[in-house]
Coordinates of C-alpha atoms in Angstrom, one line a residue:
X1 CA 7.3 -25.9 27.1
X2 CA 8.1 -22.8 29.1
X3 CA 10.2 -22.7 32.3
X4 CA 7.2 -23.6 34.5
X5 CA 5.9 -26.4 32.3
X6 CA 3.2 -24.4 30.5
X7 CA 2.8 -25.4 26.9
X8 CA 4.3 -23.0 24.4
X9 CA 1.5 -20.9 23.0
X10 CA -0.8 -21.4 26.0
X11 CA -1.3 -17.8 26.8
X12 CA -4.4 -18.5 28.8
X13 CA -2.6 -20.9 31.1
X14 CA -5.4 -23.5 31.0
X15 CA -3.3 -26.3 29.5
X16 CA -5.0 -26.1 26.1
X17 CA -4.0 -24.5 22.8
X18 CA -7.0 -23.0 21.1
X19 CA -8.4 -19.9 19.3
X20 CA -8.5 -18.1 22.7
X21 CA -4.7 -18.2 22.8
X22 CA -4.6 -16.9 19.2
X23 CA -6.8 -14.0 20.1
X24 CA -4.7 -13.2 23.2
X25 CA -1.6 -13.2 21.1
X26 CA -3.2 -10.9 18.5
X27 CA -4.2 -8.4 21.2
X28 CA -0.6 -8.4 22.5
X29 CA 0.9 -7.7 19.1
X30 CA -1.7 -5.0 18.3
X31 CA -1.1 -3.3 21.6
X32 CA -4.6 -4.0 22.8
X33 CA -3.6 -6.1 25.8
X34 CA -0.8 -6.2 28.4
X35 CA 2.6 -6.8 26.9
X36 CA 4.5 -9.5 28.8
X37 CA 8.0 -8.7 30.0
X38 CA 10.8 -10.3 27.9
X39 CA 12.1 -13.3 29.7
X40 CA 9.0 -13.9 31.7
X41 CA 6.9 -17.1 31.6
X42 CA 4.2 -15.2 29.8
X43 CA 6.6 -13.9 27.2
X44 CA 7.9 -17.4 26.6
X45 CA 4.4 -18.7 26.1
X46 CA 3.7 -16.0 23.6
X47 CA 7.0 -16.3 21.8
X48 CA 5.9 -19.5 20.0
X49 CA 8.9 -19.7 17.6
X50 CA 11.4 -18.6 20.4
X51 CA 13.0 -15.9 18.3
X52 CA 12.7 -13.2 21.0
X53 CA 10.0 -11.1 19.1
X54 CA 6.2 -11.2 19.2
X55 CA 4.8 -10.9 15.7
X56 CA 2.9 -12.7 12.9
X57 CA 5.4 -15.5 12.8
X58 CA 4.2 -16.5 16.3
X59 CA 0.6 -16.4 15.2
X60 CA 1.2 -18.8 12.3
X61 CA 3.3 -21.1 14.5
X62 CA 0.5 -21.2 17.1
X63 CA -2.1 -21.9 14.5
X64 CA 0.1 -24.7 13.2
X65 CA 0.4 -26.2 16.7
X66 CA -3.4 -26.0 17.2
X67 CA -4.1 -27.7 13.8
X68 CA -1.2 -30.2 14.2
X69 CA -0.6 -30.8 17.9
X70 CA 1.7 -33.8 17.2
X71 CA 5.2 -32.9 15.9
X72 CA 5.7 -34.1 12.3
X73 CA 7.6 -37.3 11.8
X74 CA 10.1 -35.7 9.5
X75 CA 11.4 -32.2 8.9
X76 CA 9.5 -30.2 6.3
X77 CA 11.7 -28.0 4.1
X78 CA 10.8 -24.3 4.7
X79 CA 9.4 -22.5 1.7
X80 CA 11.4 -19.5 0.8
X81 CA 10.7 -16.7 -1.7
X82 CA 11.1 -13.0 -1.8
X83 CA 7.9 -11.0 -1.1
X84 CA 7.4 -7.7 -2.8
X85 CA 5.0 -5.3 -1.2
X86 CA 4.1 -1.6 -1.8
X87 CA 1.5 1.1 -1.6
X88 CA -0.2 1.5 -5.0
X89 CA -1.4 4.9 -6.4
X90 CA -4.6 6.2 -4.7
X91 CA -7.9 4.9 -6.2
X92 CA -10.9 7.2 -6.4
X93 CA -14.3 5.4 -6.3
X94 CA -17.5 6.7 -7.9
X95 CA -18.6 8.4 -4.7
X96 CA -15.2 10.3 -4.7
X97 CA -14.0 8.2 -1.8
X98 CA -10.3 7.5 -1.8
X99 CA -8.4 4.4 -0.9
X100 CA -4.9 3.1 -1.0
X101 CA -4.2 -0.4 -2.3
X102 CA -1.5 -2.5 -0.6
X103 CA -0.2 -4.9 -3.2
X104 CA 1.7 -8.2 -2.6
X105 CA 3.8 -10.1 -5.1
X106 CA 5.2 -13.5 -4.4
X107 CA 5.9 -16.8 -6.1
X108 CA 5.3 -18.9 -3.0
X109 CA 2.5 -19.3 -0.5
X110 CA 2.3 -16.8 2.3
X111 CA 0.6 -18.0 5.5
X112 CA 0.3 -14.6 7.1
X113 CA 1.6 -11.1 7.3
X114 CA 1.9 -8.1 9.6
X115 CA 2.2 -4.5 8.4
X116 CA 2.6 -1.2 10.1
X117 CA 1.4 2.0 8.3
X118 CA 2.3 5.4 9.9
X119 CA 0.6 8.8 9.2
X120 CA -0.1 12.2 10.7
X121 CA -3.5 11.9 12.4
X122 CA -3.9 15.7 12.2
X123 CA -3.8 15.5 8.3
X124 CA -5.3 12.0 7.6
X125 CA -7.9 9.7 9.1
X126 CA -7.6 6.1 8.1
X127 CA -10.8 4.1 8.1
X128 CA -11.3 0.3 8.5
X129 CA -9.0 -1.6 6.1
X130 CA -10.8 -3.7 3.5
X131 CA -9.5 -7.2 2.6
X132 CA -9.5 -8.1 -1.1
X133 CA -10.9 -11.3 -2.6
X134 CA -7.3 -12.6 -2.8
X135 CA -7.3 -13.3 1.0
X136 CA -10.1 -15.8 0.6
X137 CA -11.1 -17.2 4.1
X138 CA -8.1 -15.6 5.9
X139 CA -8.8 -13.6 9.0
X140 CA -7.8 -9.9 9.5
X141 CA -7.3 -8.0 12.7
X142 CA -6.2 -4.4 12.9
X143 CA -5.5 -1.5 15.3
X144 CA -5.2 2.2 14.8
X145 CA -3.5 4.1 17.6
X146 CA -2.1 7.6 17.4
X147 CA -1.1 7.6 13.8
X148 CA 0.0 4.0 13.7
X149 CA -2.2 1.4 11.9
X150 CA -1.2 -2.3 12.3
X151 CA -2.8 -5.0 10.2
X152 CA -2.6 -8.7 10.8
X153 CA -3.7 -11.3 8.2
X154 CA -3.6 -15.0 9.2
X155 CA -5.3 -18.3 8.6
X156 CA -7.1 -20.3 11.2
X157 CA -7.3 -23.3 8.8
X158 CA -3.8 -23.5 7.5
X159 CA -4.7 -22.2 4.1
X160 CA -2.1 -19.7 2.8
X161 CA -2.3 -16.8 0.4
X162 CA -1.5 -18.3 -3.0
X163 CA 1.3 -16.9 -5.2
X164 CA 0.4 -14.0 -7.5
X165 CA 0.4 -10.3 -7.9
X166 CA -2.5 -8.1 -6.8
X167 CA -3.8 -6.0 -4.0
X168 CA -4.4 -7.7 -0.6
X169 CA -5.9 -4.8 1.4
X170 CA -7.4 -1.5 0.6
X171 CA -6.9 1.3 3.2
X172 CA -9.7 4.0 2.9
X173 CA -8.4 7.5 3.6
X174 CA -10.2 10.6 4.7
X175 CA -8.2 13.8 4.4
X176 CA -8.4 16.4 7.1
X177 CA -6.1 18.9 5.3
X178 CA -5.0 19.5 1.7
X179 CA -2.7 16.5 1.7
X180 CA -1.0 13.9 3.8
X181 CA 1.5 11.0 3.6
X182 CA 1.2 7.3 4.3
X183 CA 4.4 5.4 5.1
X184 CA 4.6 1.6 5.0
X185 CA 7.0 1.3 7.9
X186 CA 7.1 -2.5 8.4
X187 CA 6.0 -5.7 6.7
X188 CA 6.6 -9.2 8.1
X189 CA 5.6 -12.2 6.0
X190 CA 5.4 -15.8 7.2
X191 CA 5.7 -19.0 5.2
X192 CA 3.4 -22.0 6.0
X193 CA 6.0 -23.3 8.5
X194 CA 6.0 -20.0 10.4
X195 CA 9.4 -19.0 9.0
X196 CA 10.1 -15.4 8.0
X197 CA 10.1 -14.6 4.3
X198 CA 12.5 -11.9 2.9
X199 CA 10.5 -8.8 2.1
X200 CA 11.2 -5.9 -0.3
X201 CA 9.1 -2.8 0.1
X202 CA 8.8 -1.4 -3.4
X203 CA 6.8 1.8 -2.6
X204 CA 7.0 2.6 1.1
X205 CA 5.6 6.2 1.0
X206 CA 2.6 7.7 -0.7
X207 CA 1.3 11.2 -0.8
X208 CA -2.5 11.6 -0.7
X209 CA -4.2 14.9 -1.6
X210 CA -7.7 16.2 -1.8
X211 CA -9.6 15.9 -5.0
X212 CA -10.1 18.9 -7.3
X213 CA -13.5 20.5 -7.6
X214 CA -13.2 21.6 -11.2
X215 CA -11.1 20.9 -14.4
X216 CA -8.2 23.3 -14.7
X217 CA -5.0 23.9 -16.7
X218 CA -2.1 25.5 -14.8
X219 CA 0.6 27.8 -16.1
X220 CA 3.7 25.9 -17.2
X221 CA 6.9 26.3 -15.2
X222 CA 9.4 27.7 -16.0
X223 CA 8.2 30.0 -18.7
X224 CA 10.1 31.0 -20.8
X225 CA 11.9 27.7 -20.7
X226 CA 14.9 25.8 -22.1
X227 CA 15.2 22.9 -22.6
X228 CA 12.0 21.6 -20.7
X229 CA 9.0 22.8 -18.8
X230 CA 6.3 21.2 -16.6
X231 CA 2.5 21.6 -17.2
X232 CA 0.0 20.9 -14.4
X233 CA -3.7 20.2 -14.6
X234 CA -6.5 19.0 -12.4
X235 CA -9.2 16.4 -13.1
X236 CA -12.3 16.4 -10.8
X237 CA -13.9 13.3 -12.3
X238 CA -12.9 10.3 -14.4
X239 CA -12.5 11.4 -18.0
X240 CA -10.6 10.8 -21.2
X241 CA -7.9 13.6 -21.3
X242 CA -5.8 14.9 -24.1
X243 CA -3.0 17.4 -23.6
X244 CA -1.5 18.6 -26.9
X245 CA 1.2 21.1 -27.9
X246 CA 0.7 23.3 -31.0
X247 CA 2.9 25.8 -32.8
X248 CA 1.8 29.4 -33.5
X249 CA 0.2 28.3 -36.7
X250 CA -2.1 25.9 -34.9
X251 CA -0.3 22.8 -36.2
X252 CA 0.0 19.9 -33.7
X253 CA 3.6 19.4 -32.5
X254 CA 3.2 16.5 -30.0
X255 CA 0.4 15.0 -28.0
X256 CA 1.6 14.5 -24.4
X257 CA -1.5 12.8 -23.0
X258 CA -4.3 10.9 -24.7
X259 CA -5.8 8.5 -22.2
X260 CA -8.4 8.0 -19.4
X261 CA -7.5 9.6 -16.1
X262 CA -9.0 9.3 -12.6
X263 CA -9.7 12.3 -10.5
X264 CA -6.6 14.0 -9.2
X265 CA -3.8 16.5 -9.7
X266 CA -1.3 15.8 -12.4
X267 CA 1.9 17.2 -14.0
X268 CA 3.7 16.3 -17.2
X269 CA 6.9 17.6 -18.7
X270 CA 7.6 18.7 -22.2
X271 CA 11.2 18.5 -23.5
X272 CA 10.8 20.8 -26.4
X273 CA 10.6 18.0 -29.0
X274 CA 8.0 17.0 -31.5
X275 CA 6.3 13.6 -32.0
X276 CA 9.2 12.4 -34.0
X277 CA 11.7 13.2 -31.2
X278 CA 13.3 16.2 -33.0
X279 CA 13.9 19.5 -31.2
X280 CA 11.6 22.3 -32.2
X281 CA 12.7 25.9 -32.9
X282 CA 12.5 28.9 -30.6
X283 CA 9.1 30.5 -30.4
X284 CA 5.7 30.7 -28.9
X285 CA 3.7 27.5 -28.5
X286 CA 0.2 26.6 -27.3
X287 CA -0.8 23.8 -25.0
X288 CA -4.4 22.7 -24.8
X289 CA -6.2 20.4 -22.4
X290 CA -9.5 18.7 -23.5
X291 CA -11.6 16.3 -21.5
X292 CA -14.4 14.0 -22.7
X293 CA -16.8 15.9 -20.5
X294 CA -16.5 19.0 -22.7
X295 CA -13.9 21.0 -20.8
X296 CA -11.2 22.7 -23.0
X297 CA -8.6 25.3 -22.1
X298 CA -5.4 26.5 -23.7
X299 CA -2.4 28.6 -22.6
X300 CA 0.8 30.0 -24.2
X301 CA 4.4 29.3 -23.4
X302 CA 7.7 30.4 -24.9
X303 CA 10.7 28.3 -25.8
X304 CA 14.0 30.1 -25.8
X305 CA 17.4 28.7 -27.1

């Protein structure tokens, strides 16, 4: 109960706890409704777990109250586990649309989470986030205001996200400039008892760049070099890529890349060693890029010792 006798979680003040209160709380957290003043009766009603903050933990606690209005007869041990979350590398779909997966790894159920992603709106436009199959019947709400996207995932049935490792949300991106950066600024995870789970952000920042229009092989830098150099190349469409170093006689020295690559810009370093790990001698070497689409290009570089 709050100071005036209003049930905790009764944001509507009608004496009932229902989905309308959940929606009101979500709007407050996402900045889409009036934020109650800390210490006020409205704040006490919204701060369901009484920790002084309004976030996903209160949503899970409120849903628990709605589903189980009578206090349990005995204390239930809180489930604890460390949650690992991060921004995975950009994915490029067949229509060249790009999206950023947000992956969650946990060995215990997660009843809900809240994340904040920041970006420069003059460089990037974020589109509506897409929940993955891992979320099942969980609900998602989100807001995107002046370079800050907030995403809430919660259950209205008490069914949590099961343990595992895979993406939970895809964030589609639309670049307005050559490149931009996404930052996973905050992530709050709740266990089924509305307690806070420890969170480790594994990859909190990700650079997104426009896709190349054509295949290309860049000049290595530095050149001449000693002991290592970096080679850049661009891939406009999914293809099998090989990048091979040859000596002046045309003999293969080492194959740096031999795998399928998605569209994007890449760089790879060569440390002046052959396939057996032995250092090669001073001289002129060729590096050649070949794609399964038929593109091929070669350039020269000089190793000095």
